[in-house]
XYZ file of C-alpha atoms in Angstrom:
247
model
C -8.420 -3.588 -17.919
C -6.730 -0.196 -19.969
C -7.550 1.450 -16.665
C -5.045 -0.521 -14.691
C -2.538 -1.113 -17.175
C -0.212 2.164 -15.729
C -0.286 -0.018 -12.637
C 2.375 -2.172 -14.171
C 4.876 0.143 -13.540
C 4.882 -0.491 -9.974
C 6.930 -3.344 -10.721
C 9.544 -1.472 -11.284
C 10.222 -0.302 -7.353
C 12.199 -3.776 -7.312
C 14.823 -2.206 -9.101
C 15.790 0.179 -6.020
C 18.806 -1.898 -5.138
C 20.066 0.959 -2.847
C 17.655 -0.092 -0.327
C 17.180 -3.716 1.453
C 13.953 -3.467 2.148
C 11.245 -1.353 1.570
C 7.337 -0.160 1.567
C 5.366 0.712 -1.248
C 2.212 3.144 -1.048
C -0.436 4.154 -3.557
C -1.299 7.420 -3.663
C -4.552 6.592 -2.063
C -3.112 6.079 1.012
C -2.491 8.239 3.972
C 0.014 6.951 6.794
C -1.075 8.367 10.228
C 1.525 6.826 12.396
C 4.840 5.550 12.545
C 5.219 2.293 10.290
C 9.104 2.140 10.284
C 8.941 -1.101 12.517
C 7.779 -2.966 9.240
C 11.573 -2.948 8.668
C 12.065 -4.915 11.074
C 9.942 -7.854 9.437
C 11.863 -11.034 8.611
C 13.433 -11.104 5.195
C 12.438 -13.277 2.360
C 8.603 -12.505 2.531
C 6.508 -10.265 0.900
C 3.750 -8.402 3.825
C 0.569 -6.965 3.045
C -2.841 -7.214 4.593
C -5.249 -9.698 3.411
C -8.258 -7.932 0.956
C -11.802 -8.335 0.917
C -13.595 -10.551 -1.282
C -17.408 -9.059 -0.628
C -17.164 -5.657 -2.138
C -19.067 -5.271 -5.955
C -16.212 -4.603 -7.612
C -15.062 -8.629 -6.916
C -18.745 -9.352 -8.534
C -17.136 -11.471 -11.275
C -15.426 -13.560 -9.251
C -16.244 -17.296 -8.073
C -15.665 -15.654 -3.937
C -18.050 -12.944 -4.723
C -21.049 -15.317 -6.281
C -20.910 -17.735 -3.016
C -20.495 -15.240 -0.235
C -16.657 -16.573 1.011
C -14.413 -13.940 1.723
C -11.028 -14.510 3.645
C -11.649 -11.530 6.177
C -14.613 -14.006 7.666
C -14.292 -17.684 6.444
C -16.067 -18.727 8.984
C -19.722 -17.861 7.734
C -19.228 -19.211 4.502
C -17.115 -22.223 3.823
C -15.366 -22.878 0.451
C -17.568 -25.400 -1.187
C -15.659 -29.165 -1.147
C -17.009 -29.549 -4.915
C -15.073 -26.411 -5.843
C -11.708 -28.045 -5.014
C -9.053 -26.490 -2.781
C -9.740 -22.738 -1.088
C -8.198 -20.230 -2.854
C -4.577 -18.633 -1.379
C -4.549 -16.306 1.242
C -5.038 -12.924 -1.641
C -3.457 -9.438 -0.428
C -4.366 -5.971 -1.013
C -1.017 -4.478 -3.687
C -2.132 -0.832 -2.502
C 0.577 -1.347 0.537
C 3.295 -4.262 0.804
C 6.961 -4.532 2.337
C 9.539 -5.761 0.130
C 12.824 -6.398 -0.736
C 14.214 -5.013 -4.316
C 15.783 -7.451 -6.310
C 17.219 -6.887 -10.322
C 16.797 -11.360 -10.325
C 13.541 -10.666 -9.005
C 12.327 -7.624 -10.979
C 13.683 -9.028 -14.700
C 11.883 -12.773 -14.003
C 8.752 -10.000 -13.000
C 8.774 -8.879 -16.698
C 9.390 -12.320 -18.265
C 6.489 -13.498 -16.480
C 4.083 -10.730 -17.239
C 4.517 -11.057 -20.383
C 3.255 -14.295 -20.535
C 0.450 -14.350 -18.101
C -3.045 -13.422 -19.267
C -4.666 -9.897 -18.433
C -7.206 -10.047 -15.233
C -9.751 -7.902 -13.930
C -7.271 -6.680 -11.257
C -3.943 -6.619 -13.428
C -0.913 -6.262 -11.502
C -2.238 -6.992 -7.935
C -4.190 -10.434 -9.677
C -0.092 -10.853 -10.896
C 1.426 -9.915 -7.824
C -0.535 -12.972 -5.538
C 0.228 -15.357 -8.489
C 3.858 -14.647 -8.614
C 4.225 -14.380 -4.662
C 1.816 -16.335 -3.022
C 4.467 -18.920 -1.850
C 6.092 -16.180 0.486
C 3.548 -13.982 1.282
C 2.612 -13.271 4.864
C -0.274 -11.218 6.279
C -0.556 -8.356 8.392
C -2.780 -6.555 10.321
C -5.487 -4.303 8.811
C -3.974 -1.329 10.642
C -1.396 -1.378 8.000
C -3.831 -0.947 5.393
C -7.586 -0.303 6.634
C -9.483 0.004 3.065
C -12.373 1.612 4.132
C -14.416 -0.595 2.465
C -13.729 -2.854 5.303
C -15.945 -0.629 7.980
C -18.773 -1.198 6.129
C -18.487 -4.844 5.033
C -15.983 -6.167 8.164
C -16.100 -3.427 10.844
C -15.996 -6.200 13.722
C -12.217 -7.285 11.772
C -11.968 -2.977 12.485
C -10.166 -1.393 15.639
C -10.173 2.317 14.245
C -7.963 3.774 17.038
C -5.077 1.826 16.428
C -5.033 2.331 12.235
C -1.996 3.142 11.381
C -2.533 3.570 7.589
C -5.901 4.446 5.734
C -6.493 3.078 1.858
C -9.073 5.352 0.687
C -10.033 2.617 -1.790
C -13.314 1.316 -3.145
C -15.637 3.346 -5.151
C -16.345 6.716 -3.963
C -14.059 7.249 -1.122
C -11.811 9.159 -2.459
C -11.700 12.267 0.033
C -11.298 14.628 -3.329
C -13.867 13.598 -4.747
C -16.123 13.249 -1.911
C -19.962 14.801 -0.932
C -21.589 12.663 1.187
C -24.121 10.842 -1.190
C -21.999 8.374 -2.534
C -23.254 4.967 -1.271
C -21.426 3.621 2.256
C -20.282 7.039 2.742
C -22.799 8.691 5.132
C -21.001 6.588 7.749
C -19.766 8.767 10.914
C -16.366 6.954 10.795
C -16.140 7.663 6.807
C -16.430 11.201 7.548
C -14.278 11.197 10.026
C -11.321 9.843 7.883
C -11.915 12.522 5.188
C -12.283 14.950 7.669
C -8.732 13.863 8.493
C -7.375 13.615 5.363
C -8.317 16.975 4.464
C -6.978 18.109 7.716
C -3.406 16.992 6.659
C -4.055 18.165 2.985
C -4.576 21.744 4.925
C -1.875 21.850 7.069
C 0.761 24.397 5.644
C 3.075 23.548 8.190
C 3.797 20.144 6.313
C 3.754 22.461 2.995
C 7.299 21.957 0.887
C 9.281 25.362 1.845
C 11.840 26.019 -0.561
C 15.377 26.768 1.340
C 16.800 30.171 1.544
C 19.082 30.804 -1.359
C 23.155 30.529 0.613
C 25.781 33.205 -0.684
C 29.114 31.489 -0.955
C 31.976 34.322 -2.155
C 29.329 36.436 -3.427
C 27.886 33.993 -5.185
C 23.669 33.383 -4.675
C 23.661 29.519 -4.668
C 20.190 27.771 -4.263
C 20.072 25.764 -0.712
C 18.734 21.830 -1.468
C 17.745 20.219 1.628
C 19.109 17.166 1.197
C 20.051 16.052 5.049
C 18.132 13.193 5.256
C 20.092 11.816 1.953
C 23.183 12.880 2.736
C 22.964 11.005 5.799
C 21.756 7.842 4.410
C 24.674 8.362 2.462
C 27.506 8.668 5.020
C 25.232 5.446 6.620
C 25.607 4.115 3.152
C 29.550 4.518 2.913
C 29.719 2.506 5.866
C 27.624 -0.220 5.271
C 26.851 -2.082 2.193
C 23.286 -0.917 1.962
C 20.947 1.891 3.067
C 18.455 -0.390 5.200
C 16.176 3.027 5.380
C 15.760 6.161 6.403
C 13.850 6.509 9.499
C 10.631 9.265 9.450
C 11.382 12.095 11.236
C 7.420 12.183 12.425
C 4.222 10.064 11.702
C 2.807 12.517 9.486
């Protein structure tokens, strides 16, 4: 559990009440292609694609022990003696949402008062959303533990967004041994993670330095906020700012 707890502070991203709706990304997670059409979602729902119950680390849990998993309910059905299925249970590693201060302060009362579980805040994140919660594709979030446990559920030319998630697949960390990894379409992915880690062309460059009256003054490039802020003085809220590329 003290492993996770840092993960708390994600709830804090609904406090970004410049913005009307936004995505949130762990740092797992590479985006290879456009996304900004998640945007365009409805309001009033929280998005995020649906995890996987049949991976070890879920071991503990009543899914795990009788095969079900949500990515293929059709093999196993939910035993009638076990009561209702459980809710539809998303992956917290990508989600659109809208910030809220309402929304973020009843966040904290309610942590506060709900029992620690194996998976922390993404355990706390179903529970307090589950009600408005709507699934998306896997392309928004392919965990790559799903091409070894669900790689039917898996069209791997349209991914949009890879969660190197599950243990062992993190592309820094990788060699090749580590257990699911020896897959062609694992390597593959690191292969093209490290290709955009390599790429100097998407490297921060630091301005050049502008002279104004003989004065050296440090450059900030700041276009992209600057223009969200002339949107911004227009409008009552910066809906986003669109990616200039799908890097």
């Amino acid at each position: 559990m003290a492993y996770y707890v840092i993960n708390y502070s994600k709830l804090r991203i609904w406090e970004f009440m410049e913005y009307s709706k936004m995505i949130y990304l762990d740092g797992d997670i590479q985006v290879y292609d456009n996304i900004d059409h998640l945007f365009d979602l409805p309001d009033s729902h929280l998005y995020a694609v649906m995890d996987c119950f049949c991976e070890k680390t879920w071991s503990h849990t009543p899914q795990y022990k009788i095969g079900y998993c949500q990515q293929c309910p059709e093999k196993v059905k939910w035993p009638a003696e076990m009561g209702p299925p459980p809710s539809l249970y998303f992956n917290a590693g990508m989600f659109v949402f809208e910030p809220s201060l309402a929304t973020y302060e009843d966040l904290l009362k309610r942590v506060k008062i709900t029992p620690p579980t194996p998976f922390a805040e993404q355990d706390f994140l179903n529970l307090y959303f589950r009600d408005i919660y709507k699934p998306i594709p896997n392309v928004y979030n392919l965990v790559l533990a799903m091409l070894w446990r669900h790689p039917e559920n898996v069209e791997l030319d349209k991914v949009k967004v890879v969660h190197y998630c599950a243990a062992g697949s993190k592309p820094w960390r990788y060699t090749g041994k580590e257990e699911n990894m020896q897959r062609e379409d694992i390597k593959m992915l690191v292969t093209k993670w490290w290709d955009i880690y390599k790429d100097e062309s998407l490297d921060y460059k630091k301005p050049e330095p502008v002279v104004s009256d003989g004065i050296r003054v440090e450059a900030v490039a700041l276009q992209p906020l600057v223009a969200a802020a002339m949107t911004e003085a227009k409008a009552s809220a910066v809906h986003y700012v669109a990616a200039p590329s799908a890097a």
